[in-house]
Coordinates of C-alpha atoms and ligand atoms in Angstrom, one line a residue:
M426 CA 164.2 -23.3 -67.7
M427 CA 166.2 -25.0 -65.1
A428 CA 165.3 -22.4 -62.5
R429 CA 161.6 -22.8 -63.3
A430 CA 161.7 -26.5 -63.2
A431 CA 163.3 -26.3 -59.8
L432 CA 160.7 -23.9 -58.4
L433 CA 157.8 -26.2 -58.9
P434 CA 159.0 -29.0 -56.6
V435 CA 160.0 -26.3 -54.0
A436 CA 156.5 -24.8 -54.1
L437 CA 155.0 -28.3 -53.9
L438 CA 157.2 -29.2 -50.9
L439 CA 156.2 -25.9 -49.2
C440 CA 152.5 -26.8 -49.7
L441 CA 153.0 -30.2 -48.3
A442 CA 155.0 -28.9 -45.4
L443 CA 152.2 -26.4 -44.6
A444 CA 149.5 -29.1 -44.9
G445 CA 151.6 -31.3 -42.6
N446 CA 151.8 -28.5 -40.0
A447 CA 148.1 -28.0 -40.0
D448 CA 147.6 -31.7 -39.6
A449 CA 150.1 -31.8 -36.7
R450 CA 148.3 -28.9 -35.0
R451 CA 145.0 -30.7 -35.2
K452 CA 146.5 -33.9 -33.9
S453 CA 148.4 -32.2 -31.1
G454 CA 145.5 -30.1 -29.9
G455 CA 146.0 -31.4 -26.4
G456 CA 147.3 -29.4 -23.5
F457 CA 147.5 -29.4 -19.7
Y458 CA 145.4 -27.3 -17.4
E459 CA 145.6 -26.8 -13.6
L460 CA 143.1 -26.2 -10.8
K461 CA 144.5 -24.9 -7.5
N462 CA 142.9 -24.1 -4.2
K463 CA 143.4 -20.8 -2.3
N464 CA 145.9 -22.3 0.2
G465 CA 148.0 -23.7 -2.6
D466 CA 148.1 -27.1 -0.9
F467 CA 145.5 -28.9 -3.1
S468 CA 145.7 -28.9 -6.9
I469 CA 145.0 -31.1 -9.9
K470 CA 146.2 -31.1 -13.5
V471 CA 144.0 -32.4 -16.3
T472 CA 144.3 -32.7 -20.0
N473 CA 141.8 -32.3 -22.8
Q474 CA 143.4 -35.4 -24.4
G475 CA 140.8 -37.9 -23.1
A476 CA 139.4 -35.4 -20.5
A477 CA 141.9 -37.1 -18.2
I478 CA 143.1 -36.3 -14.7
V479 CA 146.9 -36.1 -14.8
S480 CA 147.9 -35.3 -11.2
A481 CA 146.4 -34.6 -7.8
I482 CA 148.5 -33.0 -5.2
V483 CA 147.1 -33.6 -1.7
P484 CA 148.7 -33.0 1.7
D485 CA 149.1 -35.6 4.4
G486 CA 148.5 -35.0 8.1
K487 CA 151.9 -33.2 8.5
G488 CA 151.3 -31.0 5.4
N489 CA 153.6 -33.1 3.2
L490 CA 152.4 -32.8 -0.4
A491 CA 152.4 -35.7 -2.8
D492 CA 151.1 -36.4 -6.3
I493 CA 148.9 -39.4 -5.7
V494 CA 147.8 -40.1 -9.3
L495 CA 149.6 -42.2 -11.9
G496 CA 150.1 -40.5 -15.3
Y497 CA 152.4 -39.4 -18.1
D498 CA 154.6 -36.3 -18.7
T499 CA 153.3 -35.6 -22.2
V500 CA 150.0 -35.3 -24.0
A501 CA 151.4 -37.6 -26.7
E502 CA 151.8 -40.4 -24.2
Y503 CA 148.1 -39.9 -23.1
A504 CA 147.2 -40.4 -26.8
S505 CA 149.2 -43.5 -27.3
G506 CA 149.2 -45.2 -23.8
S507 CA 147.1 -48.3 -23.2
A508 CA 146.5 -47.9 -19.4
S509 CA 143.8 -45.2 -19.7
F510 CA 145.5 -43.2 -16.9
G511 CA 143.0 -40.8 -15.5
A512 CA 140.9 -40.9 -18.6
T513 CA 137.2 -40.4 -19.2
V514 CA 136.4 -43.6 -20.9
G515 CA 133.2 -44.3 -23.0
R516 CA 130.9 -44.3 -24.8
V517 CA 130.6 -47.5 -22.8
A518 CA 133.2 -48.1 -20.1
N519 CA 134.2 -51.6 -19.1
R520 CA 133.5 -54.7 -21.3
I521 CA 130.8 -55.5 -23.9
A522 CA 130.7 -59.2 -24.6
N523 CA 131.7 -60.2 -28.1
A524 CA 131.8 -56.6 -29.3
Q525 CA 128.1 -56.5 -30.0
F526 CA 124.6 -55.8 -28.6
V527 CA 121.0 -55.7 -29.7
L528 CA 119.0 -52.6 -29.0
D529 CA 115.3 -52.2 -30.1
G530 CA 115.7 -55.3 -32.4
K531 CA 118.8 -54.0 -34.2
T532 CA 122.2 -55.6 -33.8
Y533 CA 125.2 -53.2 -33.4
H534 CA 128.7 -54.3 -34.1
L535 CA 131.6 -52.6 -32.2
I536 CA 135.4 -53.0 -32.5
P537 CA 136.9 -55.7 -30.3
N538 CA 140.0 -54.5 -28.4
D539 CA 140.1 -57.0 -25.5
G540 CA 140.1 -60.5 -26.9
N541 CA 136.6 -60.8 -28.5
N542 CA 135.2 -58.1 -26.3
T543 CA 135.0 -54.3 -26.5
L544 CA 136.7 -52.5 -23.6
H545 CA 135.9 -48.9 -22.6
G546 CA 134.1 -48.2 -25.9
G547 CA 136.7 -49.4 -28.3
P548 CA 140.3 -48.6 -29.5
R549 CA 139.4 -44.9 -30.1
N550 CA 137.2 -44.5 -27.0
F551 CA 136.5 -41.1 -25.3
G552 CA 139.9 -41.4 -23.5
K553 CA 141.6 -41.3 -26.9
V554 CA 140.0 -38.2 -28.4
I555 CA 140.6 -34.4 -28.0
W556 CA 137.9 -32.7 -26.0
T557 CA 137.0 -29.0 -26.3
V558 CA 137.8 -26.8 -23.2
K559 CA 134.5 -24.9 -22.6
E560 CA 135.5 -23.1 -19.4
H561 CA 138.5 -22.9 -17.1
V562 CA 138.8 -21.1 -13.8
H563 CA 142.3 -21.8 -12.5
D564 CA 142.0 -20.7 -8.8
G565 CA 139.7 -19.1 -6.2
D566 CA 137.2 -20.8 -3.9
S567 CA 136.1 -23.5 -6.3
P568 CA 138.2 -23.7 -9.5
Y569 CA 136.8 -25.8 -12.3
I570 CA 137.3 -26.8 -15.9
T571 CA 134.6 -28.1 -18.3
F572 CA 135.3 -30.4 -21.3
Y573 CA 133.0 -31.1 -24.1
Y574 CA 133.0 -33.8 -26.8
H575 CA 130.5 -34.5 -29.6
S576 CA 130.4 -38.2 -30.3
F577 CA 129.0 -38.8 -33.8
D578 CA 126.3 -41.4 -34.9
G579 CA 128.2 -44.6 -35.6
E580 CA 131.4 -43.7 -33.8
Q581 CA 133.2 -46.9 -32.8
G582 CA 129.9 -48.6 -33.8
F583 CA 127.5 -46.9 -31.3
P584 CA 124.2 -45.5 -32.5
G585 CA 123.2 -41.8 -32.5
D586 CA 124.8 -38.4 -31.8
L587 CA 125.8 -37.8 -28.2
D588 CA 126.8 -34.6 -26.5
V589 CA 129.1 -35.2 -23.6
Y590 CA 130.4 -32.9 -20.8
V591 CA 132.8 -33.5 -18.0
K592 CA 133.4 -30.9 -15.3
Y593 CA 136.3 -31.2 -12.8
Q594 CA 136.0 -28.9 -9.7
L595 CA 137.8 -28.4 -6.5
S596 CA 135.9 -27.3 -3.4
R597 CA 136.7 -26.8 0.2
P598 CA 138.3 -28.2 2.1
Y599 CA 139.8 -31.0 -0.1
D600 CA 137.0 -32.2 -2.4
L601 CA 137.4 -33.1 -6.0
S602 CA 134.2 -33.5 -7.9
I603 CA 133.8 -34.9 -11.4
R604 CA 130.4 -34.4 -13.0
M605 CA 129.6 -36.0 -16.3
N606 CA 126.5 -35.8 -18.5
A607 CA 125.6 -37.0 -21.9
T608 CA 122.6 -36.1 -24.0
A609 CA 121.4 -38.6 -26.7
R610 CA 120.4 -36.4 -29.7
N611 CA 118.6 -38.8 -32.1
K612 CA 118.9 -42.5 -31.3
A613 CA 118.7 -44.7 -28.2
T614 CA 122.2 -45.7 -27.1
P615 CA 124.0 -47.3 -24.2
V616 CA 126.0 -44.8 -22.2
N617 CA 128.4 -45.6 -19.4
L618 CA 131.1 -43.1 -18.7
A619 CA 133.8 -43.7 -16.1
N620 CA 136.8 -41.9 -14.8
H621 CA 139.8 -44.3 -14.9
V622 CA 142.1 -42.5 -12.4
Y623 CA 144.8 -44.7 -10.8
W624 CA 145.5 -43.8 -7.1
N625 CA 148.4 -44.5 -4.9
L626 CA 147.9 -42.5 -1.7
A627 CA 151.6 -42.8 -0.7
G628 CA 152.5 -41.0 -4.0
H629 CA 152.6 -42.2 -7.6
G630 CA 155.5 -44.6 -8.3
S631 CA 156.1 -45.3 -4.6
G632 CA 155.4 -49.1 -4.8
N633 CA 152.4 -51.3 -4.6
V634 CA 149.1 -50.5 -2.9
L635 CA 148.6 -53.9 -1.1
K636 CA 148.9 -52.1 2.3
H637 CA 146.2 -49.5 1.5
K638 CA 143.1 -50.0 3.5
L639 CA 139.8 -50.2 1.6
Q640 CA 136.2 -50.2 2.4
V641 CA 133.6 -50.8 -0.3
L642 CA 130.0 -50.2 0.7
A643 CA 128.6 -53.1 -1.3
S644 CA 127.1 -56.3 0.0
K645 CA 127.0 -57.9 -3.5
Y646 CA 129.2 -58.2 -6.6
T647 CA 128.9 -59.4 -10.1
P648 CA 131.1 -62.5 -10.8
V649 CA 132.6 -62.9 -14.2
D650 CA 133.5 -65.7 -16.6
G651 CA 136.9 -66.5 -18.1
S652 CA 136.8 -63.6 -20.5
M653 CA 135.8 -61.1 -17.7
I654 CA 132.2 -60.9 -18.7
P655 CA 129.6 -61.0 -15.9
T656 CA 127.7 -64.2 -15.6
G657 CA 124.6 -62.3 -14.8
Q658 CA 124.5 -63.2 -11.1
V659 CA 124.6 -60.6 -8.4
V660 CA 125.9 -62.5 -5.3
P661 CA 126.8 -61.7 -1.7
V662 CA 130.4 -60.8 -1.0
S663 CA 130.0 -62.5 2.4
G664 CA 132.6 -65.3 2.8
T665 CA 134.5 -64.4 -0.4
N666 CA 137.8 -62.6 -1.2
Y667 CA 135.6 -59.7 -2.4
D668 CA 134.3 -58.7 1.0
F669 CA 135.5 -55.2 1.8
R670 CA 132.4 -54.1 3.8
K671 CA 134.6 -53.4 6.7
P672 CA 138.0 -51.5 6.2
T673 CA 140.3 -54.2 5.0
T674 CA 143.9 -54.2 3.8
V675 CA 143.9 -54.6 0.0
G676 CA 146.4 -57.4 0.1
T677 CA 144.6 -59.5 2.7
H678 CA 143.6 -62.3 0.3
L679 CA 147.0 -63.0 -1.1
E680 CA 145.9 -65.7 -3.5
I681 CA 144.2 -63.0 -5.5
F682 CA 147.7 -61.5 -6.2
R683 CA 149.8 -64.6 -6.6
V684 CA 151.2 -65.7 -9.9
G685 CA 148.3 -66.8 -12.0
G686 CA 146.0 -64.4 -10.3
N687 CA 146.0 -60.9 -11.5
G688 CA 144.7 -58.9 -8.6
Y689 CA 141.2 -57.4 -8.3
D690 CA 139.2 -56.4 -11.4
I691 CA 135.6 -56.7 -10.3
N692 CA 132.3 -54.8 -10.2
Y693 CA 130.5 -54.3 -7.0
A694 CA 126.7 -53.6 -6.7
V695 CA 126.9 -50.5 -4.5
N696 CA 124.4 -50.5 -1.6
G697 CA 121.6 -48.0 -1.5
K698 CA 119.4 -46.1 -3.9
Q699 CA 120.7 -46.2 -7.5
N700 CA 120.5 -42.6 -8.6
A701 CA 121.2 -41.1 -5.2
M702 CA 124.5 -39.7 -4.3
R703 CA 125.9 -42.1 -1.6
K704 CA 129.1 -43.2 -0.1
V705 CA 130.8 -45.9 -2.3
A706 CA 134.2 -46.5 -0.8
R707 CA 136.9 -45.3 1.6
V708 CA 140.6 -45.7 1.0
Q709 CA 143.5 -45.0 3.4
E710 CA 147.3 -45.3 3.1
P711 CA 148.5 -46.2 6.6
K712 CA 151.9 -44.5 6.6
S713 CA 150.9 -41.0 5.3
G714 CA 147.4 -41.2 6.7
R715 CA 146.2 -39.9 3.3
A716 CA 142.6 -41.0 2.7
F717 CA 139.6 -40.4 0.5
E718 CA 135.9 -41.1 0.6
L719 CA 134.3 -41.7 -2.7
W720 CA 130.7 -40.7 -3.2
A721 CA 128.7 -41.3 -6.5
N722 CA 125.3 -41.8 -7.9
Q723 CA 126.0 -44.9 -10.0
P724 CA 124.8 -48.5 -9.6
G725 CA 128.3 -50.1 -9.6
V726 CA 132.0 -49.5 -8.9
Q727 CA 134.8 -51.4 -10.6
F728 CA 137.6 -52.2 -8.2
Y729 CA 140.9 -52.7 -10.2
T730 CA 144.4 -53.1 -8.6
A731 CA 146.3 -52.4 -11.9
G732 CA 147.2 -56.0 -12.5
G733 CA 147.9 -55.0 -16.2
L734 CA 150.6 -52.5 -15.3
A735 CA 154.1 -53.8 -16.3
N736 CA 157.0 -51.4 -16.1
E737 CA 155.0 -48.5 -17.5
K738 CA 157.1 -45.4 -17.9
G739 CA 155.3 -42.6 -16.0
K740 CA 155.7 -39.0 -14.8
D741 CA 158.9 -37.7 -13.2
G742 CA 161.0 -40.7 -14.3
K743 CA 158.9 -43.1 -12.2
V744 CA 158.2 -46.6 -13.5
Y745 CA 154.8 -48.1 -12.6
R746 CA 154.7 -51.8 -11.8
Q747 CA 151.9 -54.3 -11.3
Y748 CA 149.6 -53.4 -8.4
G749 CA 151.2 -49.9 -8.2
A750 CA 147.8 -48.3 -8.0
L751 CA 144.1 -48.9 -7.4
C752 CA 141.1 -47.7 -9.4
L753 CA 137.6 -47.3 -8.1
E754 CA 135.6 -46.6 -11.3
T755 CA 132.0 -45.8 -10.4
Q756 CA 129.7 -46.8 -13.3
A757 CA 126.9 -49.1 -14.6
Y758 CA 127.4 -52.8 -14.3
P759 CA 129.8 -54.2 -17.0
D760 CA 128.0 -55.5 -20.2
A761 CA 124.7 -54.1 -18.8
V762 CA 123.6 -53.7 -22.5
N763 CA 123.6 -57.5 -22.9
H764 CA 122.0 -58.2 -19.4
P765 CA 118.4 -57.1 -19.1
E766 CA 118.5 -58.2 -15.5
F767 CA 121.1 -55.4 -14.7
P768 CA 120.1 -51.7 -14.2
S769 CA 119.6 -50.3 -17.7
S770 CA 122.4 -48.2 -19.3
I771 CA 120.2 -47.1 -22.3
V772 CA 119.6 -43.4 -22.9
R773 CA 116.7 -42.5 -25.2
P774 CA 116.7 -39.5 -27.6
G775 CA 116.4 -36.2 -25.8
H776 CA 117.3 -37.8 -22.4
V777 CA 120.3 -37.1 -20.3
Y778 CA 122.7 -39.4 -18.6
K779 CA 124.2 -38.0 -15.4
H780 CA 127.1 -39.3 -13.5
D781 CA 128.4 -37.4 -10.4
M782 CA 131.3 -38.4 -8.2
V783 CA 133.2 -36.7 -5.4
F784 CA 136.6 -37.7 -3.9
R785 CA 136.7 -36.2 -0.4
F786 CA 140.4 -36.2 0.7
S787 CA 141.4 -36.3 4.3
S788 CA 144.6 -36.8 6.2
Q789 CA 143.6 -37.6 9.8
A790 CA 145.7 -40.5 10.9
S791 CA 142.7 -41.9 12.9
Y792 CA 140.3 -41.7 9.9
Y793 CA 139.3 -45.4 10.2
D794 CA 140.0 -45.9 13.9
A795 CA 137.7 -43.2 15.0
Ligands
NAG886 C1 136.9 -65.6 -29.6 O1 135.7 -66.3 -30.1 C2 136.1 -67.4 -30.8 C3 134.8 -68.0 -31.4 O2 133.8 -68.2 -30.4 C4 136.8 -68.4 -29.9 O3 137.1 -69.6 -30.7 C5 138.0 -67.8 -29.4 O4 138.6 -68.6 -28.4 C6 137.7 -66.5 -28.7 N1 138.9 -65.8 -28.3 C7 139.1 -65.3 -27.0 C8 140.4 -64.6 -26.8 O5 138.3 -65.5 -26.1
NAG887 C1 126.0 -30.9 -18.7 O1 127.1 -30.3 -18.0 C2 127.5 -29.0 -18.5 C3 128.8 -28.6 -17.8 O2 128.7 -28.7 -16.4 C4 126.3 -28.0 -18.2 O3 126.6 -26.7 -18.7 C5 125.1 -28.5 -18.8 O4 124.0 -27.7 -18.5 C6 124.8 -30.0 -18.4 N1 123.7 -30.5 -19.2 C7 122.6 -31.1 -18.7 C8 121.6 -31.5 -19.7 O5 122.5 -31.3 -17.5

C-alpha cells in the first residue's frame, strides 16, 4: 500500500516535469545564427528572438575588426530586455497616440506601453516573439537568412492576420541589406516595421557617439508634443538643431544632450520619391574612419541617440550608457495611422508592404572629405 501510494506522486511529478520541459523548449526556441563573407572580415549574427541583429563585425581602414552593434550575450536577454536592441519591431513601430486608432470607421484599442501611447506595437511586439527560420546560408558570395512570423488577427489589438518576412543578407564588398515584407490576409491594418539596431562605429561599449559625423538627407522633420507624438506639422530643418543636411558632428547642438534634454529622438521626412530606394543618411566615426551609407525606400527615418540607455549590461561584459549608440530607423512617420495628412501606413487585404534598407559600410578615412 505504502509503495503504491508513493508511486502516484512520483508519476505525477514526472508528468509535470516533462510538461515543464516541453514548455521550456517552446519558450526558449531562440538561437543565434551567423552570416560571414568570403574574406572572413565581414560578418553578422542574428537571432530569431525578435528577428534581431546581434552583432556586425566590420573592418576599419587598417583592417582592424570591431563589433559595432549593441546587444546581449543571451537569447533570454533579448526576450526580456527593454531597449529593442537590433530587433524587428512592429506591427507598428514608433508611437501610436493614446494606444488607439480608427480605421474604416472602427476604433481599435491597443496596449499602452509608453505612458498612454503604444510604442513599437505593444509590450509583446514583433521584437518580443520567436520567428521561424525559413532559410539560412552561412557563407559564400551573398550569405543570407530569412525569418518568418505569422501575426494573428487581434494580436496586441491589431486587425487581421499578417504574414511577415525579414531577410538579412551580406553582399560584396561590405553591404548589409535587410528586406522586410508583410501581407495582409483578411483585414486592412496599419503596418510599419523597423529595424532597431544601435550603432557605435568605434565599437559597441566604447563610449558615446557624440563625435560621430552624421548626414541625414532630409530637409524637413516632424516636430512632436510633450508625449513624443507628432503635432502633424512637417517643417524645414533649416535653422534648427535638427539640421543634418551637411555632415555634422552629432554632439554639435549640446543643449539637446544637456540634463533635461534627452538627445535626439525625432522623425525626418526623407527627401525624394517615397517608395524609391534612395540615400537616407551617412554616418562616420572619425577615429576609425568606419562609415556607412544607409539606403531605404521608406518615407521617414527616426534618429535616436539612445537617451534611454542607463547602465545596460551588454555583450562581452560591456556596459552601455546614455548616448552610447545611435539608431537610424527607416520607417513610416510616427502615429501615421492617426494623421491622414501623413503618408498612409495602411495595408489592405491581399496587399503587400515592402521595406528595403541597405547599410553600405566603408572605411576610407576621407569618406566625407572627398
Ligand atoms: C494619460 O492620459 C490622462 C487622461 O488624458 C492624463 O491625465 C495623463 O496625464 C496622461 N498620462 C501621461 C503619462 O501622459
Ligand atoms: C517576402 O519575402 C520572402 C523572403 O525574402 C519572399 O520569399 C517572398 O516572396 C516575399 N513576399 C512577397 C509578397 O514579396
